[in-house]
PDB file of C-alpha atoms and ligand atoms in Angstrom:
ATOM      1  CA  MET J   1      -8.067  -5.527  11.408  1.00 93.00           C
ATOM      2  CA  PHE J   2      -6.052  -5.679  14.577  1.00 97.00           C
ATOM      3  CA  GLN J   3      -2.166  -6.540  14.675  1.00 97.00           C
ATOM      4  CA  LEU J   4      -0.418  -7.876  17.513  1.00 97.00           C
ATOM      5  CA  ALA J   5       3.453  -9.239  17.656  1.00 95.00           C
ATOM      6  CA  TYR J   6       5.205 -10.595  20.606  1.00 96.00           C
ATOM      7  CA  THR J   7       8.342 -12.430  21.605  1.00 95.00           C
ATOM      8  CA  SER J   8       8.790 -15.160  23.897  1.00 96.00           C
ATOM      9  CA  LYS J   9      11.594 -17.740  25.057  1.00 96.00           C
ATOM     10  CA  ALA J  10      11.473 -21.419  24.015  1.00 95.00           C
ATOM     11  CA  ASN J  11      11.168 -23.826  26.760  1.00 95.00           C
ATOM     12  CA  GLN J  12      13.351 -26.543  24.659  1.00 91.00           C
ATOM     13  CA  ALA J  13      15.327 -26.870  21.990  1.00 91.00           C
ATOM     14  CA  PHE J  14      13.332 -27.091  18.779  1.00 90.00           C
ATOM     15  CA  LEU J  15      14.529 -28.563  15.522  1.00 89.00           C
ATOM     16  CA  LEU J  16      13.737 -27.494  12.218  1.00 86.00           C
ATOM     17  CA  ASP J  17      10.956 -30.433  11.702  1.00 90.00           C
ATOM     18  CA  GLU J  18       9.432 -29.668  14.926  1.00 92.00           C
ATOM     19  CA  LEU J  19       9.169 -25.718  13.924  1.00 91.00           C
ATOM     20  CA  THR J  20       7.882 -26.576  10.661  1.00 89.00           C
ATOM     21  CA  GLU J  21       5.207 -28.918  12.024  1.00 92.00           C
ATOM     22  CA  LEU J  22       4.309 -26.033  14.718  1.00 93.00           C
ATOM     23  CA  SER J  23       3.895 -23.389  11.981  1.00 91.00           C
ATOM     24  CA  ASN J  24       2.251 -25.887   9.673  1.00 92.00           C
ATOM     25  CA  ASP J  25      -0.174 -26.379  12.493  1.00 94.00           C
ATOM     26  CA  ALA J  26      -0.792 -22.956  13.648  1.00 95.00           C
ATOM     27  CA  GLY J  27      -1.189 -21.950   9.919  1.00 93.00           C
ATOM     28  CA  MET J  28      -3.872 -24.617   9.344  1.00 94.00           C
ATOM     29  CA  ARG J  29      -5.709 -23.057  12.588  1.00 96.00           C
ATOM     30  CA  ASN J  30      -5.544 -19.687  11.612  1.00 95.00           C
ATOM     31  CA  ARG J  31      -6.556 -20.149   8.192  1.00 94.00           C
ATOM     32  CA  LYS J  32      -9.752 -20.936   9.868  1.00 96.00           C
ATOM     33  CA  ILE J  33     -10.216 -17.976  11.561  1.00 96.00           C
ATOM     34  CA  ASP J  34      -8.755 -15.739   9.069  1.00 95.00           C
ATOM     35  CA  VAL J  35      -5.624 -14.933  10.818  1.00 96.00           C
ATOM     36  CA  THR J  36      -2.035 -14.081   8.923  1.00 94.00           C
ATOM     37  CA  GLY J  37       1.495 -13.570  10.029  1.00 93.00           C
ATOM     38  CA  MET J  38       4.638 -15.085  10.434  1.00 92.00           C
ATOM     39  CA  LEU J  39       6.726 -16.837  13.061  1.00 93.00           C
ATOM     40  CA  VAL J  40      10.615 -16.454  13.565  1.00 91.00           C
ATOM     41  CA  HIS J  41      12.653 -18.609  15.747  1.00 91.00           C
ATOM     42  CA  HIS J  42      16.446 -17.713  16.725  1.00 89.00           C
ATOM     43  CA  ASP J  43      18.439 -18.984  19.225  1.00 88.00           C
ATOM     44  CA  GLY J  44      15.660 -19.837  21.683  1.00 92.00           C
ATOM     45  CA  THR J  45      13.441 -17.004  20.966  1.00 93.00           C
ATOM     46  CA  PHE J  46      10.253 -16.728  19.219  1.00 94.00           C
ATOM     47  CA  PHE J  47       8.681 -13.573  17.544  1.00 94.00           C
ATOM     48  CA  GLN J  48       5.320 -13.878  15.956  1.00 95.00           C
ATOM     49  CA  PHE J  49       3.279 -11.268  13.866  1.00 95.00           C
ATOM     50  CA  LEU J  50      -0.584 -12.201  14.272  1.00 96.00           C
ATOM     51  CA  GLU J  51      -3.157 -10.323  12.292  1.00 96.00           C
ATOM     52  CA  GLY J  52      -7.164 -10.479  12.133  1.00 97.00           C
ATOM     53  CA  ASN J  53     -10.168  -9.694  13.942  1.00 97.00           C
ATOM     54  CA  GLU J  54      -9.474  -7.854  17.143  1.00 98.00           C
ATOM     55  CA  LEU J  55     -11.279 -10.451  19.439  1.00 98.00           C
ATOM     56  CA  VAL J  56      -9.940 -13.300  17.767  1.00 98.00           C
ATOM     57  CA  ILE J  57      -6.320 -12.193  17.985  1.00 98.00           C
ATOM     58  CA  LYS J  58      -6.866 -11.476  21.702  1.00 98.00           C
ATOM     59  CA  ALA J  59      -8.122 -14.917  22.358  1.00 98.00           C
ATOM     60  CA  LEU J  60      -5.655 -16.267  20.104  1.00 98.00           C
ATOM     61  CA  TYR J  61      -2.659 -14.596  21.854  1.00 98.00           C
ATOM     62  CA  LYS J  62      -4.208 -15.948  25.420  1.00 98.00           C
ATOM     63  CA  ARG J  63      -4.169 -19.409  24.200  1.00 98.00           C
ATOM     64  CA  ILE J  64      -0.539 -19.132  22.450  1.00 98.00           C
ATOM     65  CA  SER J  65       1.030 -17.250  25.672  1.00 98.00           C
ATOM     66  CA  GLN J  66      -0.122 -20.566  27.819  1.00 98.00           C
ATOM     67  CA  ASP J  67       1.674 -22.777  25.564  1.00 97.00           C
ATOM     68  CA  SER J  68       4.223 -24.780  27.751  1.00 96.00           C
ATOM     69  CA  ARG J  69       6.747 -24.671  24.829  1.00 96.00           C
ATOM     70  CA  HIS J  70       7.236 -21.426  25.646  1.00 97.00           C
ATOM     71  CA  THR J  71       7.438 -18.498  28.328  1.00 97.00           C
ATOM     72  CA  ASN J  72       8.071 -15.034  29.050  1.00 95.00           C
ATOM     73  CA  CYS J  73       5.550 -13.903  26.177  1.00 96.00           C
ATOM     74  CA  LYS J  74       5.993 -10.034  25.965  1.00 94.00           C
ATOM     75  CA  ILE J  75       3.605  -7.905  23.562  1.00 95.00           C
ATOM     76  CA  ILE J  76       5.815  -5.626  21.672  1.00 93.00           C
ATOM     77  CA  TYR J  77       3.221  -4.367  19.142  1.00 94.00           C
ATOM     78  CA  THR J  78      -0.430  -3.699  18.806  1.00 96.00           C
ATOM     79  CA  GLN J  79      -2.080  -1.972  16.260  1.00 95.00           C
ATOM     80  CA  GLU J  80      -5.299  -1.591  14.302  1.00 96.00           C
ATOM     81  CA  SER J  81      -4.961  -1.464  10.805  1.00 93.00           C
ATOM     82  CA  ASN J  82      -6.977  -1.002   7.406  1.00 93.00           C
ATOM     83  CA  THR J  83      -4.839  -3.337   5.604  1.00 90.00           C
ATOM     84  CA  ARG J  84      -3.332  -6.792   5.940  1.00 91.00           C
ATOM     85  CA  MET J  85       0.630  -7.064   5.937  1.00 89.00           C
ATOM     86  CA  PHE J  86       0.381 -10.543   5.443  1.00 87.00           C
ATOM     87  CA  SER J  87      -2.408 -11.042   3.002  1.00 83.00           C
ATOM     88  CA  ASN J  88      -1.482 -14.426   2.105  1.00 75.00           C
ATOM     89  CA  TRP J  89       0.393 -16.057   4.818  1.00 79.00           C
ATOM     90  CA  PHE J  90      -1.434 -18.142   7.518  1.00 79.00           C
ATOM     91  CA  THR J  91       1.586 -18.018   9.591  1.00 79.00           C
ATOM     92  CA  ARG J  92       4.476 -18.585   7.874  1.00 81.00           C
ATOM     93  CA  TYR J  93       7.829 -19.798   9.140  1.00 84.00           C
ATOM     94  CA  LEU J  94      10.629 -18.000   8.328  1.00 83.00           C
ATOM     95  CA  SER J  95      14.372 -19.002   9.896  1.00 84.00           C
ATOM     96  CA  PHE J  96      16.681 -16.592  10.772  1.00 84.00           C
ATOM     97  CA  GLU J  97      19.251 -18.217   8.824  1.00 85.00           C
ATOM     98  CA  TYR J  98      16.633 -17.336   5.620  1.00 85.00           C
ATOM     99  CA  ILE J  99      16.261 -13.684   6.669  1.00 85.00           C
ATOM    100  CA  ARG J 100      19.867 -13.115   6.950  1.00 85.00           C
ATOM    101  CA  GLU J 101      20.261 -14.660   3.599  1.00 87.00           C
ATOM    102  CA  ILE J 102      18.062 -12.341   1.840  1.00 84.00           C
ATOM    103  CA  THR J 103      17.845  -9.094   3.479  1.00 82.00           C
ATOM    104  CA  GLY J 104      21.629  -8.632   4.295  1.00 82.00           C
ATOM    105  CA  GLU J 105      23.347  -7.612   7.229  1.00 80.00           C
ATOM    106  CA  GLU J 106      21.733  -4.270   8.262  1.00 80.00           C
ATOM    107  CA  LEU J 107      18.076  -5.673   8.567  1.00 83.00           C
ATOM    108  CA  SER J 108      19.182  -8.932  10.073  1.00 85.00           C
ATOM    109  CA  GLU J 109      20.964  -6.868  12.676  1.00 88.00           C
ATOM    110  CA  ASP J 110      17.763  -4.906  13.543  1.00 89.00           C
ATOM    111  CA  PHE J 111      15.925  -8.357  13.444  1.00 87.00           C
ATOM    112  CA  GLU J 112      18.514  -9.774  15.655  1.00 89.00           C
ATOM    113  CA  GLU J 113      17.910  -6.763  18.089  1.00 90.00           C
ATOM    114  CA  LEU J 114      14.204  -7.250  17.976  1.00 90.00           C
ATOM    115  CA  LEU J 115      14.299 -10.957  18.993  1.00 89.00           C
ATOM    116  CA  ALA J 116      16.703  -9.916  21.629  1.00 87.00           C
ATOM    117  CA  GLY J 117      13.704  -7.752  23.249  1.00 85.00           C
ATOM    118  CA  LYS J 118      16.016  -4.464  22.519  1.00 89.00           C
ATOM    119  CA  ILE J 119      13.315  -2.843  20.091  1.00 90.00           C
ATOM    120  CA  GLU J 120      10.238  -2.020  21.980  1.00 82.00           C
ATOM    121  CA  ASN J 121       9.152   1.262  19.831  1.00 90.00           C
ATOM    122  CA  LYS J 122       6.281   0.366  17.872  1.00 90.00           C
ATOM    123  CA  ASP J 123       7.309   2.451  14.814  1.00 92.00           C
ATOM    124  CA  GLU J 124      10.634   0.614  14.748  1.00 92.00           C
ATOM    125  CA  VAL J 125       8.749  -2.854  15.152  1.00 92.00           C
ATOM    126  CA  MET J 126       6.602  -1.733  12.094  1.00 91.00           C
ATOM    127  CA  ARG J 127       9.511  -0.547  10.198  1.00 91.00           C
ATOM    128  CA  ILE J 128      11.477  -3.774  10.403  1.00 90.00           C
ATOM    129  CA  VAL J 129       8.563  -6.014   9.874  1.00 89.00           C
ATOM    130  CA  ASN J 130       7.634  -4.078   7.082  1.00 88.00           C
ATOM    131  CA  LYS J 131      10.943  -4.155   5.284  1.00 86.00           C
ATOM    132  CA  LEU J 132      11.198  -7.580   5.932  1.00 85.00           C
ATOM    133  CA  THR J 133       7.939  -8.349   4.338  1.00 84.00           C
ATOM    134  CA  SER J 134       8.828  -6.544   1.348  1.00 83.00           C
ATOM    135  CA  ILE J 135      11.893  -8.360   0.747  1.00 81.00           C
ATOM    136  CA  VAL J 136      10.408 -11.616   1.612  1.00 79.00           C
ATOM    137  CA  SER J 137       7.543 -10.932  -0.867  1.00 76.00           C
ATOM    138  CA  SER J 138       9.991 -10.059  -3.574  1.00 77.00           C
ATOM    139  CA  HIS J 139      11.596 -13.317  -3.251  1.00 73.00           C
ATOM    140  CA  HIS J 140       8.379 -15.296  -3.096  1.00 60.00           C
ATOM    141  CA  SER J 141       5.343 -15.276  -4.812  1.00 50.00           C
ATOM    142  CA  ASP J 142       3.402 -17.623  -2.697  1.00 50.00           C
TER     143      ASP J 142
HETATM  144  C1  LIG D 201       5.592 -20.043  19.567  1.00 52.49           C
HETATM  145  C2  LIG D 201       4.072 -20.759  19.176  1.00 52.49           C
HETATM  146  C3  LIG D 201       3.606 -20.217  18.379  1.00 52.49           C
HETATM  147  C4  LIG D 201       2.355 -20.508  18.168  1.00 52.49           C
HETATM  148  N1  LIG D 201       1.072 -20.255  17.141  1.00 52.49           N
HETATM  149  C5  LIG D 201       0.245 -20.592  16.975  1.00 52.49           C
HETATM  150  C6  LIG D 201      -0.876 -19.938  15.987  1.00 52.49           C
HETATM  151  O1  LIG D 201      -0.469 -18.890  15.508  1.00 52.49           O
HETATM  152  N2  LIG D 201      -2.053 -20.455  15.996  1.00 52.49           N
HETATM  153  C7  LIG D 201      -2.479 -21.419  16.736  1.00 52.49           C
HETATM  154  O2  LIG D 201      -3.841 -21.879  16.592  1.00 52.49           O
HETATM  155  N3  LIG D 201      -1.609 -22.104  17.447  1.00 52.49           N
HETATM  156  C8  LIG D 201      -0.438 -21.610  17.660  1.00 52.49           C
HETATM  157  N4  LIG D 201       0.501 -22.046  18.298  1.00 52.49           N
HETATM  158  C9  LIG D 201       0.102 -23.301  19.118  1.00 52.49           C
HETATM  159  C10 LIG D 201      -0.983 -23.164  20.355  1.00 52.49           C
HETATM  160  O3  LIG D 201      -0.287 -22.727  21.666  1.00 52.49           O
HETATM  161  C11 LIG D 201      -2.025 -24.330  20.735  1.00 52.49           C
HETATM  162  O4  LIG D 201      -0.962 -25.397  21.168  1.00 52.49           O
HETATM  163  C12 LIG D 201      -2.851 -24.777  19.691  1.00 52.49           C
HETATM  164  O5  LIG D 201      -3.787 -23.513  19.124  1.00 52.49           O
HETATM  165  C13 LIG D 201      -3.670 -25.962  20.120  1.00 52.49           C
HETATM  166  O6  LIG D 201      -4.368 -25.245  21.139  1.00 52.49           O
HETATM  167  P1  LIG D 201      -5.708 -26.250  22.103  1.00 52.49           P
HETATM  168  O7  LIG D 201      -4.714 -27.578  22.509  1.00 52.49           O
HETATM  169  O8  LIG D 201      -5.840 -25.451  23.142  1.00 52.49           O
HETATM  170  O9  LIG D 201      -6.497 -26.503  21.096  1.00 52.49           O
HETATM  171  C14 LIG D 201       1.746 -21.754  18.929  1.00 52.49           C
HETATM  172  C15 LIG D 201       2.359 -22.370  19.644  1.00 52.49           C
HETATM  173  C16 LIG D 201       3.690 -21.796  20.042  1.00 52.49           C
HETATM  174  C17 LIG D 201       4.475 -22.216  20.991  1.00 52.49           C
END
């Protein structure tokens, strides 16, 4: 299992509908190639976490990073792992407002720094993503 997370800048304003469509489409494609993860958009920045077969993830990232809807793709995390963090999410979209609502001030501030590109330490990225998934999982059973 290979995990990759990146941040990027949106090239256009995204309406919620468009984000939902983008992540639904991504989720359907990712399901076919056994890729799981999540996508967050806030203030013109994307954060995406992808996990699956290493070659598949690398090829997917290459395709995503060439998408004209965003630029400045920057990998902030890569890791080999024995387990999936997002075992049943084929690219789930989370809004920052939702994250703030369920995680509270401290984690949402961490997440804001992550989106702003201020956190590049791998362990820190993992700590934040880990905490986020455990809180989100306890709120949702899908
Ligand atoms: C922020 C962002 C995240 C994306 N995430 C995925 C993804 O996880 N999986 C995917 O197949 N496509 C994703 N896409 C769409 C791809 O860039 C691409 O448009 C899509 O895979 C279709 O590729 P194709 O036109 O070469 O077939 C994403 C696009 C953006 C802008």
